[in-house]
PDB file of C-alpha atoms in Angstrom:
ATOM      1  CA  MET E  69      13.156  39.144  19.477  1.00 50.00           C
ATOM      2  CA  ALA E  70      15.551  37.104  21.552  1.00 53.00           C
ATOM      3  CA  ASP E  71      12.735  34.676  22.369  1.00 54.00           C
ATOM      4  CA  SER E  72      12.100  33.823  18.703  1.00 55.00           C
ATOM      5  CA  ALA E  73      15.745  32.822  18.108  1.00 52.00           C
ATOM      6  CA  GLU E  74      15.744  30.241  20.918  1.00 59.00           C
ATOM      7  CA  PRO E  75      13.313  27.762  19.281  1.00 61.00           C
ATOM      8  CA  LYS E  76      15.352  27.806  16.042  1.00 61.00           C
ATOM      9  CA  GLU E  77      18.552  26.984  17.933  1.00 66.00           C
ATOM     10  CA  ARG E  78      16.823  24.193  19.859  1.00 68.00           C
ATOM     11  CA  GLY E  79      15.491  22.763  16.609  1.00 72.00           C
ATOM     12  CA  LEU E  80      18.961  22.774  15.059  1.00 75.00           C
ATOM     13  CA  PHE E  81      20.469  21.149  18.139  1.00 76.00           C
ATOM     14  CA  THR E  82      17.727  18.485  18.197  1.00 79.00           C
ATOM     15  CA  GLY E  83      18.275  17.775  14.501  1.00 77.00           C
ATOM     16  CA  LEU E  84      22.024  17.379  15.002  1.00 75.00           C
ATOM     17  CA  VAL E  85      21.478  15.032  17.956  1.00 75.00           C
ATOM     18  CA  ILE E  86      19.150  12.867  15.844  1.00 77.00           C
ATOM     19  CA  VAL E  87      21.681  12.692  12.989  1.00 74.00           C
ATOM     20  CA  VAL E  88      24.500  11.730  15.361  1.00 72.00           C
ATOM     21  CA  LEU E  89      22.331   9.059  17.022  1.00 69.00           C
ATOM     22  CA  LEU E  90      21.366   7.590  13.653  1.00 68.00           C
ATOM     23  CA  MET E  91      24.997   7.399  12.627  1.00 70.00           C
ATOM     24  CA  CYS E  92      26.169   5.919  15.929  1.00 72.00           C
ATOM     25  CA  VAL E  93      23.299   3.494  16.454  1.00 64.00           C
ATOM     26  CA  GLY E  94      21.863   2.982  12.973  1.00 62.00           C
ATOM     27  CA  THR E  95      25.066   1.926  11.243  1.00 62.00           C
ATOM     28  CA  PRO E  96      25.978  -0.833  13.730  1.00 63.00           C
ATOM     29  CA  ALA E  97      22.344  -1.973  13.766  1.00 58.00           C
ATOM     30  CA  TRP E  98      22.383  -2.227   9.952  1.00 56.00           C
ATOM     31  CA  VAL E  99      25.644  -4.225  10.035  1.00 56.00           C
ATOM     32  CA  LEU E 100      24.211  -6.627  12.627  1.00 53.00           C
ATOM     33  CA  TYR E 101      21.026  -7.036  10.607  1.00 50.00           C
ATOM     34  CA  ARG E 102      23.008  -7.833   7.458  1.00 54.00           C
ATOM     35  CA  GLN E 103      25.076 -10.433   9.317  1.00 54.00           C
ATOM     36  CA  TRP E 104      21.838 -12.103  10.380  1.00 48.00           C
ATOM     37  CA  ALA E 105      19.875 -11.670   7.142  1.00 54.00           C
ATOM     38  CA  ASP E 106      22.486 -12.469   4.463  1.00 60.00           C
ATOM     39  CA  PRO E 107      23.123 -16.105   5.497  1.00 60.00           C
ATOM     40  CA  ARG E 108      19.355 -16.771   5.635  1.00 75.00           C
ATOM     41  CA  THR E 109      18.883 -15.139   2.243  1.00 80.00           C
ATOM     42  CA  LYS E 110      21.792 -17.045   0.702  1.00 85.00           C
ATOM     43  CA  ALA E 111      20.458 -20.328   2.094  1.00 88.00           C
ATOM     44  CA  GLY E 112      17.091 -19.707   0.406  1.00 89.00           C
ATOM     45  CA  MET E 113      18.778 -18.788  -2.867  1.00 91.00           C
ATOM     46  CA  SER E 114      20.961 -21.893  -2.770  1.00 92.00           C
ATOM     47  CA  GLU E 115      17.940 -24.069  -1.968  1.00 94.00           C
ATOM     48  CA  ALA E 116      16.044 -22.717  -4.994  1.00 95.00           C
ATOM     49  CA  ALA E 117      18.984 -23.225  -7.377  1.00 95.00           C
ATOM     50  CA  THR E 118      19.632 -26.733  -6.013  1.00 96.00           C
ATOM     51  CA  ALA E 119      15.982 -27.787  -6.354  1.00 96.00           C
ATOM     52  CA  HIS E 120      15.867 -26.370  -9.894  1.00 96.00           C
ATOM     53  CA  LEU E 121      19.080 -28.128 -10.961  1.00 96.00           C
ATOM     54  CA  ASP E 122      18.085 -31.410  -9.257  1.00 96.00           C
ATOM     55  CA  ALA E 123      14.828 -31.405 -11.214  1.00 96.00           C
ATOM     56  CA  LEU E 124      16.622 -30.633 -14.499  1.00 94.00           C
ATOM     57  CA  ARG E 125      19.174 -33.376 -13.825  1.00 95.00           C
ATOM     58  CA  ASP E 126      16.359 -35.838 -13.101  1.00 95.00           C
ATOM     59  CA  GLY E 127      14.398 -34.780 -16.203  1.00 94.00           C
ATOM     60  CA  ASP E 128      11.473 -33.546 -14.103  1.00 96.00           C
ATOM     61  CA  TYR E 129      10.760 -30.429 -16.160  1.00 95.00           C
ATOM     62  CA  PRO E 130       7.469 -29.458 -14.461  1.00 97.00           C
ATOM     63  CA  ALA E 131       9.288 -29.473 -11.088  1.00 97.00           C
ATOM     64  CA  ALA E 132      12.172 -27.419 -12.510  1.00 96.00           C
ATOM     65  CA  TYR E 133       9.676 -24.998 -14.055  1.00 96.00           C
ATOM     66  CA  ARG E 134       8.039 -24.411 -10.664  1.00 96.00           C
ATOM     67  CA  TRP E 135      11.334 -22.813  -9.564  1.00 96.00           C
ATOM     68  CA  VAL E 136      11.177 -20.291 -12.445  1.00 95.00           C
ATOM     69  CA  CYS E 137       9.930 -16.777 -11.619  1.00 94.00           C
ATOM     70  CA  ALA E 138       6.421 -15.689 -12.556  1.00 94.00           C
ATOM     71  CA  SER E 139       7.530 -13.175 -15.198  1.00 93.00           C
ATOM     72  CA  GLU E 140       9.463 -15.867 -17.085  1.00 94.00           C
ATOM     73  CA  GLN E 141       6.553 -18.285 -16.784  1.00 95.00           C
ATOM     74  CA  LYS E 142       4.310 -15.649 -18.377  1.00 95.00           C
ATOM     75  CA  LYS E 143       6.740 -15.271 -21.289  1.00 94.00           C
ATOM     76  CA  TYR E 144       7.426 -18.991 -21.746  1.00 94.00           C
ATOM     77  CA  PRO E 145       4.702 -21.567 -21.098  1.00 96.00           C
ATOM     78  CA  LEU E 146       5.852 -24.940 -19.738  1.00 96.00           C
ATOM     79  CA  ASP E 147       5.941 -26.695 -23.127  1.00 95.00           C
ATOM     80  CA  GLN E 148       8.071 -23.959 -24.717  1.00 95.00           C
ATOM     81  CA  TRP E 149      10.363 -23.739 -21.677  1.00 94.00           C
ATOM     82  CA  THR E 150      10.740 -27.540 -21.647  1.00 94.00           C
ATOM     83  CA  ARG E 151      11.765 -27.625 -25.334  1.00 93.00           C
ATOM     84  CA  TYR E 152      14.613 -25.252 -24.512  1.00 89.00           C
ATOM     85  CA  HIS E 153      15.813 -27.352 -21.552  1.00 90.00           C
ATOM     86  CA  VAL E 154      15.056 -30.920 -22.682  1.00 87.00           C
ATOM     87  CA  ASP E 155      18.443 -31.404 -24.378  1.00 84.00           C
ATOM     88  CA  LEU E 156      20.335 -30.628 -21.182  1.00 82.00           C
ATOM     89  CA  ASP E 157      21.741 -33.965 -20.125  1.00 89.00           C
ATOM     90  CA  ILE E 158      23.097 -32.931 -16.741  1.00 93.00           C
ATOM     91  CA  ALA E 159      25.275 -35.548 -15.076  1.00 94.00           C
ATOM     92  CA  SER E 160      26.262 -33.449 -12.056  1.00 95.00           C
ATOM     93  CA  TYR E 161      26.624 -29.911 -10.827  1.00 95.00           C
ATOM     94  CA  ALA E 162      28.161 -27.914  -8.011  1.00 95.00           C
ATOM     95  CA  ILE E 163      26.956 -24.590  -6.648  1.00 95.00           C
ATOM     96  CA  THR E 164      30.094 -22.436  -6.702  1.00 94.00           C
ATOM     97  CA  ASP E 165      28.899 -18.999  -5.680  1.00 90.00           C
ATOM     98  CA  VAL E 166      25.895 -17.465  -3.934  1.00 91.00           C
ATOM     99  CA  GLU E 167      26.093 -13.682  -3.963  1.00 88.00           C
ATOM    100  CA  ILE E 168      24.174 -10.649  -2.839  1.00 85.00           C
ATOM    101  CA  GLU E 169      25.535  -7.636  -4.662  1.00 84.00           C
ATOM    102  CA  GLU E 170      24.458  -4.245  -3.374  1.00 79.00           C
ATOM    103  CA  LEU E 171      24.986  -1.627  -6.035  1.00 74.00           C
ATOM    104  CA  THR E 172      24.889   2.084  -5.312  1.00 72.00           C
ATOM    105  CA  GLU E 173      22.793   3.149  -8.282  1.00 76.00           C
ATOM    106  CA  ALA E 174      20.826  -0.012  -9.018  1.00 77.00           C
ATOM    107  CA  PRO E 175      18.698  -2.531  -7.170  1.00 81.00           C
ATOM    108  CA  THR E 176      20.450  -5.251  -5.188  1.00 83.00           C
ATOM    109  CA  SER E 177      21.362  -8.268  -7.335  1.00 87.00           C
ATOM    110  CA  TYR E 178      20.940 -11.845  -6.140  1.00 89.00           C
ATOM    111  CA  TYR E 179      22.669 -14.592  -8.083  1.00 91.00           C
ATOM    112  CA  VAL E 180      23.913 -18.155  -7.915  1.00 94.00           C
ATOM    113  CA  ASN E 181      26.626 -19.691 -10.079  1.00 94.00           C
ATOM    114  CA  ALA E 182      26.826 -23.431 -10.717  1.00 94.00           C
ATOM    115  CA  ASP E 183      29.366 -25.554 -12.568  1.00 94.00           C
ATOM    116  CA  VAL E 184      27.345 -28.036 -14.607  1.00 93.00           C
ATOM    117  CA  ARG E 185      28.849 -31.206 -16.076  1.00 93.00           C
ATOM    118  CA  TYR E 186      26.931 -32.852 -18.900  1.00 91.00           C
ATOM    119  CA  ALA E 187      26.837 -36.563 -19.725  1.00 91.00           C
ATOM    120  CA  ASP E 188      29.080 -35.971 -22.764  1.00 90.00           C
ATOM    121  CA  GLY E 189      31.827 -34.459 -20.545  1.00 89.00           C
ATOM    122  CA  ARG E 190      31.232 -30.813 -21.384  1.00 88.00           C
ATOM    123  CA  THR E 191      31.187 -28.358 -18.509  1.00 89.00           C
ATOM    124  CA  GLN E 192      29.419 -25.052 -18.363  1.00 91.00           C
ATOM    125  CA  LEU E 193      29.140 -22.289 -15.826  1.00 93.00           C
ATOM    126  CA  TRP E 194      25.495 -21.339 -15.278  1.00 92.00           C
ATOM    127  CA  HIS E 195      24.779 -17.905 -13.867  1.00 93.00           C
ATOM    128  CA  TYR E 196      21.299 -17.684 -12.327  1.00 93.00           C
ATOM    129  CA  ILE E 197      19.691 -14.403 -11.303  1.00 93.00           C
ATOM    130  CA  LEU E 198      17.090 -14.895  -8.598  1.00 92.00           C
ATOM    131  CA  TYR E 199      14.128 -12.861  -7.362  1.00 92.00           C
ATOM    132  CA  ASP E 200      12.424 -13.183  -4.006  1.00 91.00           C
ATOM    133  CA  GLU E 201       8.767 -13.678  -4.868  1.00 92.00           C
ATOM    134  CA  SER E 202       5.860 -14.066  -2.466  1.00 88.00           C
ATOM    135  CA  ASP E 203       6.323 -17.847  -2.358  1.00 88.00           C
ATOM    136  CA  GLY E 204      10.133 -17.831  -2.097  1.00 90.00           C
ATOM    137  CA  TRP E 205      13.222 -17.494  -4.259  1.00 94.00           C
ATOM    138  CA  ARG E 206      12.804 -18.148  -7.971  1.00 95.00           C
ATOM    139  CA  ILE E 207      15.186 -18.409 -10.929  1.00 93.00           C
ATOM    140  CA  CYS E 208      14.474 -15.523 -13.264  1.00 91.00           C
ATOM    141  CA  TYR E 209      17.330 -15.446 -15.750  1.00 81.00           C
ATOM    142  CA  GLU E 210      20.005 -17.934 -16.653  1.00 79.00           C
ATOM    143  CA  THR E 211      23.141 -17.574 -18.718  1.00 78.00           C
ATOM    144  CA  GLY E 212      25.390 -20.442 -19.702  1.00 76.00           C
ATOM    145  CA  ILE E 213      29.105 -19.940 -20.321  1.00 69.00           C
ATOM    146  CA  GLU E 214      30.728 -22.822 -22.213  1.00 65.00           C
ATOM    147  CA  ARG E 215      34.025 -24.072 -20.836  1.00 60.00           C
ATOM    148  CA  PRO E 216      36.690 -25.912 -22.803  1.00 59.00           C
ATOM    149  CA  ARG E 217      36.850 -29.655 -22.278  1.00 56.00           C
ATOM    150  CA  SER E 218      39.474 -30.722 -19.818  1.00 54.00           C
TER     151      SER E 218
END
């Protein structure tokens, strides 16, 4: 009977060693990975938002539309999407925030905020939610928040 207890104790000890190793090695490895991955991810997100806004500013709606995610393109064909965006007379913009928000009970959120100034002097904060699709980052949702004229 003493022989059958030994394998159980060894299994418990092995399990504890694995847990301790994961905590001691895995956590620092995850932190190092995030320090490497986040700047690359944010650069791709910023590039997508910049290309999208440059195209809108220049009135190149097909180019801007190419930066829209596939699910939005399925919902809104180019002509319908263009009608919604054609009145935007963007004079300039500035990317103000590129964020990766890891939530505990939801998927990670990726978003870019941009201050947009229109030709008539109005300014608006645009909040873009991005998805990483097979061909790169794409704008999937946008929300505009009007700002008072200053």
